[in-house]
Short mmCIF file of C-alpha atoms in Angstrom, two decimals:
data_model
loop_
_atom_site.label_atom_id
_atom_site.label_comp_id
_atom_site.label_asym_id
_atom_site.label_seq_id
_atom_site.Cartn_x
_atom_site.Cartn_y
_atom_site.Cartn_z
CA UNK F 1 59.20 0.72 99.99
CA UNK F 2 57.10 -2.37 99.65
CA UNK F 3 53.93 -0.53 98.68
CA UNK F 4 55.87 1.91 96.27
CA UNK F 5 57.69 -1.13 94.52
CA UNK F 6 53.84 -2.94 94.37
CA UNK F 7 52.91 0.45 92.44
CA UNK F 8 55.96 -0.44 90.22
CA UNK F 9 55.02 -3.90 89.81
CA UNK F 10 51.34 -2.63 88.50
CA UNK F 11 53.12 0.10 86.29
CA UNK F 12 55.57 -2.32 84.11
CA UNK F 13 52.77 -4.56 84.42
CA UNK F 14 50.87 -2.20 82.80
CA UNK F 15 53.35 -0.86 80.40
CA UNK F 16 53.54 -4.62 79.03
CA UNK F 17 49.72 -4.99 78.28
CA UNK F 18 50.07 -1.95 76.35
CA UNK F 19 52.68 -3.01 74.32
CA UNK F 20 51.71 -5.96 73.07
CA UNK F 21 47.79 -4.29 72.01
CA UNK F 22 50.50 -1.65 70.67
CA UNK F 23 52.01 -4.65 68.46
CA UNK F 24 48.70 -6.39 67.75
CA UNK F 25 47.34 -2.94 66.63
CA UNK F 26 50.16 -2.21 64.33
CA UNK F 27 50.20 -5.76 62.89
CA UNK F 28 46.28 -5.07 62.45
CA UNK F 29 47.14 -1.84 60.76
CA UNK F 30 49.94 -3.19 58.73
CA UNK F 31 48.54 -6.46 57.43
CA UNK F 32 50.70 -6.66 54.42
CA UNK F 33 53.34 -8.65 55.85
CA UNK F 34 57.52 -8.17 55.04
CA UNK F 35 56.96 -9.08 51.63
CA UNK F 36 58.30 -12.14 49.79
CA UNK F 37 62.22 -11.63 48.65
CA UNK F 38 62.18 -13.25 45.41
CA UNK F 39 62.07 -11.36 41.51
CA UNK F 40 58.25 -10.09 41.26
CA UNK F 41 55.55 -11.94 39.48
CA UNK F 42 52.63 -11.30 37.43
CA UNK F 43 50.17 -13.63 36.98
CA UNK F 44 47.15 -11.68 36.03
CA UNK F 45 45.12 -8.29 35.83
CA UNK F 46 41.53 -7.76 36.96
CA UNK F 47 39.02 -5.40 37.36
CA UNK F 48 38.90 -3.63 41.28
CA UNK F 49 35.06 -3.14 41.72
CA UNK F 50 32.53 -5.95 41.57
CA UNK F 51 30.79 -5.56 37.86
CA UNK F 52 32.19 -2.87 35.40
CA UNK F 53 30.03 -1.27 32.74
CA UNK F 54 31.50 -1.76 29.42
CA UNK F 55 30.60 0.24 26.04
CA UNK F 56 30.21 -2.62 23.28
CA UNK F 57 32.11 -0.96 20.56
CA UNK F 58 31.61 -4.22 17.98
CA UNK F 59 28.86 -2.48 15.95
CA UNK F 60 29.79 0.27 14.19
CA UNK F 61 27.29 2.47 14.77
CA UNK F 62 25.04 1.81 17.52
CA UNK F 63 24.00 5.07 19.17
CA UNK F 64 21.25 7.36 20.27
CA UNK F 65 21.03 11.04 20.49
CA UNK F 66 23.05 11.84 23.22
CA UNK F 67 26.01 9.63 22.00
CA UNK F 68 25.69 6.90 24.28
CA UNK F 69 25.92 3.35 23.52
CA UNK F 70 22.90 1.42 23.43
CA UNK F 71 24.98 -1.98 24.02
CA UNK F 72 26.24 -2.53 27.78
CA UNK F 73 28.76 -5.73 28.71
CA UNK F 74 28.44 -6.18 32.59
CA UNK F 75 31.72 -7.50 33.63
CA UNK F 76 31.11 -10.13 36.56
CA UNK F 77 34.24 -9.32 39.93
CA UNK F 78 37.41 -10.74 39.49
CA UNK F 79 37.12 -11.12 35.74
CA UNK F 80 40.64 -11.21 34.36
CA UNK F 81 41.42 -8.96 31.50
CA UNK F 82 44.25 -8.79 28.94
CA UNK F 83 43.67 -5.21 27.67
CA UNK F 84 43.11 -1.73 29.96
CA UNK F 85 41.32 1.05 29.40
CA UNK F 86 42.17 4.61 29.92
CA UNK F 87 41.34 6.07 33.41
CA UNK F 88 40.05 3.00 34.17
CA UNK F 89 41.14 0.82 37.80
CA UNK F 90 43.11 -2.58 37.82
CA UNK F 91 44.19 -4.88 40.79
CA UNK F 92 47.83 -6.17 39.50
CA UNK F 93 47.79 -9.93 40.64
CA UNK F 94 51.08 -11.68 41.66
CA UNK F 95 53.90 -12.58 44.26
CA UNK F 96 56.42 -10.22 45.79
CA UNK F 97 54.74 -6.95 44.87
CA UNK F 98 55.01 -5.23 48.50
CA UNK F 99 58.38 -3.49 47.84
CA UNK F 100 56.87 -2.07 44.48
CA UNK F 101 58.46 1.15 43.23
CA UNK F 102 57.47 2.27 39.82
CA UNK F 103 54.45 0.71 37.45
CA UNK F 104 54.24 1.47 33.91
CA UNK F 105 51.71 0.81 30.72
CA UNK F 106 53.11 1.38 27.49
CA UNK F 107 56.55 2.79 29.25
CA UNK F 108 54.49 5.49 30.55
CA UNK F 109 54.76 5.53 34.60
CA UNK F 110 51.49 5.59 35.98
CA UNK F 111 50.37 6.88 39.89
CA UNK F 112 49.75 3.68 42.60
CA UNK F 113 49.05 4.41 46.49
CA UNK F 114 51.60 2.89 48.42
CA UNK F 115 49.00 1.90 51.21
CA UNK F 116 47.16 -0.29 48.77
CA UNK F 117 50.31 -2.16 47.60
CA UNK F 118 50.49 -5.87 49.22
CA UNK F 119 52.79 -8.79 48.66
CA UNK F 120 49.98 -10.34 46.06
CA UNK F 121 48.49 -7.11 44.89
CA UNK F 122 48.87 -3.60 43.54
CA UNK F 123 45.93 -1.17 42.76
CA UNK F 124 46.66 1.34 39.81
CA UNK F 125 44.62 4.13 37.67
CA UNK F 126 45.75 3.78 33.51
CA UNK F 127 45.56 7.70 33.44
CA UNK F 128 44.76 9.66 30.47
CA UNK F 129 47.97 10.32 29.43
CA UNK F 130 49.17 6.51 28.76
CA UNK F 131 49.70 5.85 24.52
CA UNK F 132 47.94 3.16 22.99
CA UNK F 133 48.32 1.55 19.43
CA UNK F 134 49.59 -0.86 16.94
CA UNK F 135 53.33 0.89 17.49
CA UNK F 136 53.29 0.31 21.26
CA UNK F 137 55.26 -2.59 23.12
CA UNK F 138 51.78 -3.39 24.50
CA UNK F 139 53.95 -4.13 28.02
CA UNK F 140 52.86 -3.18 31.95
CA UNK F 141 55.84 -3.15 33.38
CA UNK F 142 56.26 -3.47 37.62
CA UNK F 143 59.95 -2.93 39.00
CA UNK F 144 60.32 -3.83 42.33
CA UNK F 145 63.38 -3.41 45.07
CA UNK F 146 64.11 -6.96 43.57
CA UNK F 147 63.94 -6.68 40.58
CA UNK F 148 61.02 -6.37 37.64
CA UNK F 149 58.49 -8.13 35.26
CA UNK F 150 57.14 -7.25 32.39
CA UNK F 151 53.51 -8.91 31.49
CA UNK F 152 52.01 -8.72 27.92
CA UNK F 153 49.76 -6.01 28.55
CA UNK F 154 47.50 -3.95 26.00
CA UNK F 155 45.55 -0.56 26.17
CA UNK F 156 42.67 -0.13 24.24
CA UNK F 157 41.67 2.79 22.10
CA UNK F 158 39.23 4.88 22.99
CA UNK F 159 36.33 5.89 21.23
CA UNK F 160 36.67 9.15 19.13
CA UNK F 161 35.39 12.25 20.50
CA UNK F 162 34.61 14.92 17.67
CA UNK F 163 34.03 18.51 19.10
CA UNK F 164 32.68 20.30 15.83
CA UNK F 165 33.02 20.45 12.45
CA UNK F 166 33.00 22.87 9.23
CA UNK F 167 30.99 24.50 7.43
CA UNK F 168 28.16 23.44 9.45
CA UNK F 169 26.11 22.75 5.87
CA UNK F 170 27.53 22.49 2.51
CA UNK F 171 26.98 21.04 -1.37
CA UNK F 172 27.76 17.96 -2.93
CA UNK F 173 31.20 17.37 -3.01
CA UNK F 174 32.07 20.21 -0.86
CA UNK F 175 34.99 19.40 1.99
CA UNK F 176 33.86 19.38 5.84
CA UNK F 177 36.88 19.52 8.66
CA UNK F 178 35.52 17.70 11.13
CA UNK F 179 37.69 18.42 14.34
CA UNK F 180 38.19 16.30 17.74
CA UNK F 181 40.84 13.24 19.15
CA UNK F 182 41.09 10.30 19.40
CA UNK F 183 40.77 10.16 14.96
CA UNK F 184 43.72 7.20 15.67
CA UNK F 185 43.51 4.29 12.84
CA UNK F 186 39.89 5.62 11.01
CA UNK F 187 37.71 2.79 9.76
CA UNK F 188 35.06 5.18 8.07
CA UNK F 189 33.26 8.57 8.21
CA UNK F 190 29.59 8.75 7.61
CA UNK F 191 26.31 11.04 6.86
CA UNK F 192 23.85 9.00 8.87
CA UNK F 193 23.93 6.47 6.44
CA UNK F 194 26.07 7.40 4.07
CA UNK F 195 29.48 6.79 3.33
CA UNK F 196 31.89 9.77 3.04
CA UNK F 197 35.33 10.10 0.92
CA UNK F 198 37.75 10.63 3.26
CA UNK F 199 40.28 13.30 1.64
CA UNK F 200 44.18 13.73 2.33
CA UNK F 201 45.78 12.21 5.06
CA UNK F 202 43.61 12.78 8.56
CA UNK F 203 45.77 13.60 11.83
CA UNK F 204 44.70 12.64 15.04
CA UNK F 205 42.73 15.63 15.66
CA UNK F 206 40.99 16.45 11.96
CA UNK F 207 39.47 14.74 9.33
CA UNK F 208 38.22 16.17 5.76
CA UNK F 209 35.67 14.34 4.09
CA UNK F 210 33.53 15.35 1.05
CA UNK F 211 29.76 16.00 1.31
CA UNK F 212 28.25 12.99 -0.10
CA UNK F 213 25.28 13.44 -2.32
CA UNK F 214 21.80 13.45 -1.74
CA UNK F 215 23.04 14.84 2.15
CA UNK F 216 20.23 17.49 3.36
CA UNK F 217 20.45 17.13 7.01
CA UNK F 218 22.48 14.23 8.66
CA UNK F 219 24.75 13.64 11.74
CA UNK F 220 28.14 12.85 11.28
CA UNK F 221 29.56 9.42 12.81
CA UNK F 222 33.20 8.70 13.15
CA UNK F 223 34.48 5.14 13.18
CA UNK F 224 37.60 4.74 13.98
CA UNK F 225 39.58 1.27 15.74
CA UNK F 226 37.78 2.41 19.35
CA UNK F 227 35.05 2.71 18.43
CA UNK F 228 32.03 5.33 16.48
CA UNK F 229 30.79 8.12 17.65
CA UNK F 230 28.02 10.67 16.81
CA UNK F 231 28.07 14.16 16.40
CA UNK F 232 26.03 16.31 19.05
CA UNK F 233 24.60 18.79 16.17
CA UNK F 234 23.39 17.65 12.87
CA UNK F 235 25.28 18.45 9.45
CA UNK F 236 22.98 20.57 6.84
CA UNK F 237 20.42 23.52 6.19
CA UNK F 238 20.21 25.55 9.47
CA UNK F 239 16.31 26.56 7.66
CA UNK F 240 15.21 24.09 5.43
CA UNK F 241 12.05 25.56 3.55
CA UNK F 242 11.32 22.43 1.38
CA UNK F 243 12.54 19.38 1.37
CA UNK F 244 9.59 16.39 0.80
CA UNK F 245 7.05 19.48 2.11
CA UNK F 246 7.15 22.59 2.63
CA UNK F 247 7.84 24.08 6.23
CA UNK F 248 4.84 25.25 8.03
CA UNK F 249 4.13 28.38 6.98
CA UNK F 250 5.50 28.82 3.92
CA UNK F 251 3.83 28.87 0.03
CA UNK F 252 -0.06 28.54 2.41
CA UNK F 253 0.83 25.56 3.93
CA UNK F 254 -0.44 26.73 7.17
CA UNK F 255 0.23 30.44 6.32
CA UNK F 256 2.15 32.73 3.10
CA UNK F 257 1.57 32.35 -0.48
CA UNK F 258 2.24 30.91 -3.78
CA UNK F 259 2.68 31.80 -7.09
CA UNK F 260 2.41 33.33 -10.09
CA UNK F 261 2.12 31.95 -13.73
CA UNK F 262 1.91 28.72 -12.73
CA UNK F 263 0.74 25.82 -11.79
CA UNK F 264 2.60 23.83 -8.48
CA UNK F 265 2.56 20.31 -7.61
CA UNK F 266 4.01 20.43 -4.14
CA UNK F 267 4.31 16.02 -4.00
CA UNK F 268 5.59 15.52 -7.79
CA UNK F 269 7.36 12.28 -7.88
CA UNK F 270 8.95 12.88 -11.21
CA UNK F 271 12.59 13.89 -11.11
CA UNK F 272 12.66 13.71 -7.09
CA UNK F 273 16.40 14.49 -6.27
CA UNK F 274 16.18 13.23 -2.35
CA UNK F 275 13.53 11.54 -0.92
CA UNK F 276 10.29 11.00 -2.07
CA UNK F 277 9.02 14.71 -3.36
CA UNK F 278 9.95 17.17 -5.68
CA UNK F 279 8.51 20.86 -6.56
CA UNK F 280 7.16 20.39 -10.68
CA UNK F 281 6.34 24.12 -11.23
CA UNK F 282 4.95 24.04 -14.62
CA UNK F 283 4.95 28.02 -16.03
CA UNK F 284 2.58 29.00 -18.66
CA UNK F 285 4.32 32.20 -19.76
CA UNK F 286 7.86 32.73 -20.26
CA UNK F 287 7.91 34.65 -16.98
CA UNK F 288 6.07 32.26 -14.74
CA UNK F 289 7.73 31.89 -11.46
CA UNK F 290 7.65 29.80 -8.39
CA UNK F 291 6.45 32.34 -5.73
CA UNK F 292 6.97 31.42 -1.62
CA UNK F 293 5.63 33.97 0.40
CA UNK F 294 6.05 33.43 4.30
CA UNK F 295 3.48 33.63 6.95
CA UNK F 296 5.33 32.76 9.94
CA UNK F 297 6.94 34.89 12.62
CA UNK F 298 10.16 37.32 11.45
CA UNK F 299 12.67 35.31 10.27
CA UNK F 300 15.89 36.92 11.33
CA UNK F 301 19.24 36.34 9.40
CA UNK F 302 21.57 37.44 11.77
CA UNK F 303 19.84 36.10 14.70
CA UNK F 304 19.32 32.69 12.63
CA UNK F 305 22.85 32.40 11.38
CA UNK F 306 21.65 32.22 7.99
CA UNK F 307 24.18 33.74 5.07
CA UNK F 308 23.45 31.92 1.97
CA UNK F 309 20.63 29.95 -0.01
CA UNK F 310 20.61 26.35 -1.36
CA UNK F 311 18.84 25.12 -3.51
CA UNK F 312 18.90 22.47 -6.44
CA UNK F 313 17.30 22.77 -9.52
CA UNK F 314 15.87 20.44 -12.40
CA UNK F 315 15.54 21.40 -16.11
CA UNK F 316 12.51 19.57 -17.40
CA UNK F 317 10.07 19.95 -20.50
CA UNK F 318 11.11 22.45 -22.92
CA UNK F 319 14.50 23.32 -21.03
CA UNK F 320 17.23 24.42 -23.04
CA UNK F 321 20.63 24.75 -22.96
CA UNK F 322 21.31 28.37 -21.97
CA UNK F 323 18.07 28.64 -20.42
CA UNK F 324 17.82 30.59 -16.84
CA UNK F 325 15.52 31.22 -13.45
CA UNK F 326 16.38 34.53 -11.55
CA UNK F 327 16.63 34.12 -7.57
CA UNK F 328 14.32 36.92 -5.42
CA UNK F 329 14.37 37.72 -2.33
CA UNK F 330 11.72 39.74 -0.91
CA UNK F 331 10.52 41.19 -4.34
CA UNK F 332 13.59 42.65 -4.65
CA UNK F 333 14.17 42.18 -8.69
CA UNK F 334 16.47 44.98 -9.02
CA UNK F 335 19.14 42.71 -6.71
CA UNK F 336 18.08 38.89 -8.64
CA UNK F 337 20.46 36.82 -9.34
CA UNK F 338 19.88 34.28 -12.78
CA UNK F 339 20.49 30.62 -12.34
CA UNK F 340 21.61 28.33 -15.53
CA UNK F 341 19.50 25.41 -15.24
CA UNK F 342 20.68 22.28 -17.52
CA UNK F 343 18.27 20.18 -19.05
CA UNK F 344 17.87 16.77 -17.69
CA UNK F 345 19.71 16.91 -14.40
CA UNK F 346 19.82 18.37 -11.35
CA UNK F 347 22.36 21.84 -10.63
CA UNK F 348 23.37 22.22 -6.84
CA UNK F 349 23.11 26.29 -5.99
CA UNK F 350 24.75 28.18 -3.00
CA UNK F 351 23.90 31.91 -3.47
CA UNK F 352 25.24 34.40 -0.80
CA UNK F 353 22.31 36.97 0.69
CA UNK F 354 25.25 39.37 0.24
CA UNK F 355 24.36 39.05 -3.36
CA UNK F 356 21.08 39.12 -2.73
CA UNK F 357 21.10 42.91 -1.43
CA UNK F 358 21.85 41.82 1.87
CA UNK F 359 18.15 41.07 3.33
CA UNK F 360 17.83 41.33 7.68
CA UNK F 361 14.21 39.34 7.29
CA UNK F 362 12.82 37.34 4.92
CA UNK F 363 9.38 37.27 4.07
CA UNK F 364 9.90 36.05 0.52
CA UNK F 365 11.38 34.14 -1.84
CA UNK F 366 11.09 33.72 -5.95
CA UNK F 367 12.23 31.36 -8.78
CA UNK F 368 11.03 33.21 -12.10
CA UNK F 369 11.87 32.02 -15.48
CA UNK F 370 13.44 34.71 -17.81
CA UNK F 371 12.43 34.00 -21.29
CA UNK F 372 11.98 30.85 -21.12
CA UNK F 373 9.84 29.17 -23.86
CA UNK F 374 6.40 28.54 -22.68
CA UNK F 375 5.06 25.98 -21.39
CA UNK F 376 7.79 24.27 -19.87
CA UNK F 377 8.40 22.72 -16.67
CA UNK F 378 11.32 22.76 -13.97
CA UNK F 379 11.98 21.35 -10.62
CA UNK F 380 13.08 22.34 -7.19
CA UNK F 381 14.31 19.89 -4.19
CA UNK F 382 16.15 20.77 -1.37
CA UNK F 383 15.35 24.29 -0.23
CA UNK F 384 16.79 26.12 2.58
CA UNK F 385 19.35 28.48 4.07
CA UNK F 386 22.65 27.70 5.08
#
């Protein structure tokens, strides 16, 4: 009997020890305590990570070709913030927070993990669905079983997103539609450094702009209150034959040929439309021409996505009102398209390939005068395909 009693005594002693360890373990696992009984208070909001990289959007245009901001700010650990960013984690610091039931930013509820809540801290992530902008309340609201508290806290507008623009190339004054997201509070749209006129009323997903004069190839930049974003692809010619000089394999530049009934200066500085050079064509008879033969690999219209020829032509010496130059492709003079040239000014032309016989490949482009009194001079600049 004594032995049984001693065994029982040992059992209860061991049970007591286990209970003590168990309670200690529970306290260690749940060290948040029971929480304060008063109304919740918020003293500040801080970043969670030791450092946080922030894209500096204070510079209107400061991007590289990969659409990544050059300027990066490092935010020190525990730094207090008064404005949050979407898809970013923060710690709400205060008192009586243990029994939190809801957290809102600008009236939109965000998820928090109860296991990451203590009486002094709530860890939350501001989701992409949280609204931002001047029309919002700019309030952080925490609701607990003892009450609720509002705290001044705004949400930063993220940089705009450019998904596409159409058409991919167009002339000065033509309308280009830019599509994307977060186009709120637009500051400007630029083609490289050249501002573009915004047409109509932009929406958060679409902007219409006029192509500025002198644009051949350029990236599109959209600047809003949230920063500046650069388009992934450039606007302009799909295939450029002449900008400030001839593209390789055209007109004898490493291949091909040029002519006829004229003298050609491919580096003329007179009457330049854009850049530093234009092509001066001095014709010595009424049907002299700028003929540019292509000596490179096959230029396939379909696979290259070419739909039209775009060119600017200036009427120079001895050109009169009504004088014309005809555009011919691949020697198809029966399908030539006449272009009326303005004396003393550049005229922009966009000629669909469907008007030139729907060529499947391009081997030659010719601009031939039509009975213009010789000698005479015309200038060609910004020639290519769109």
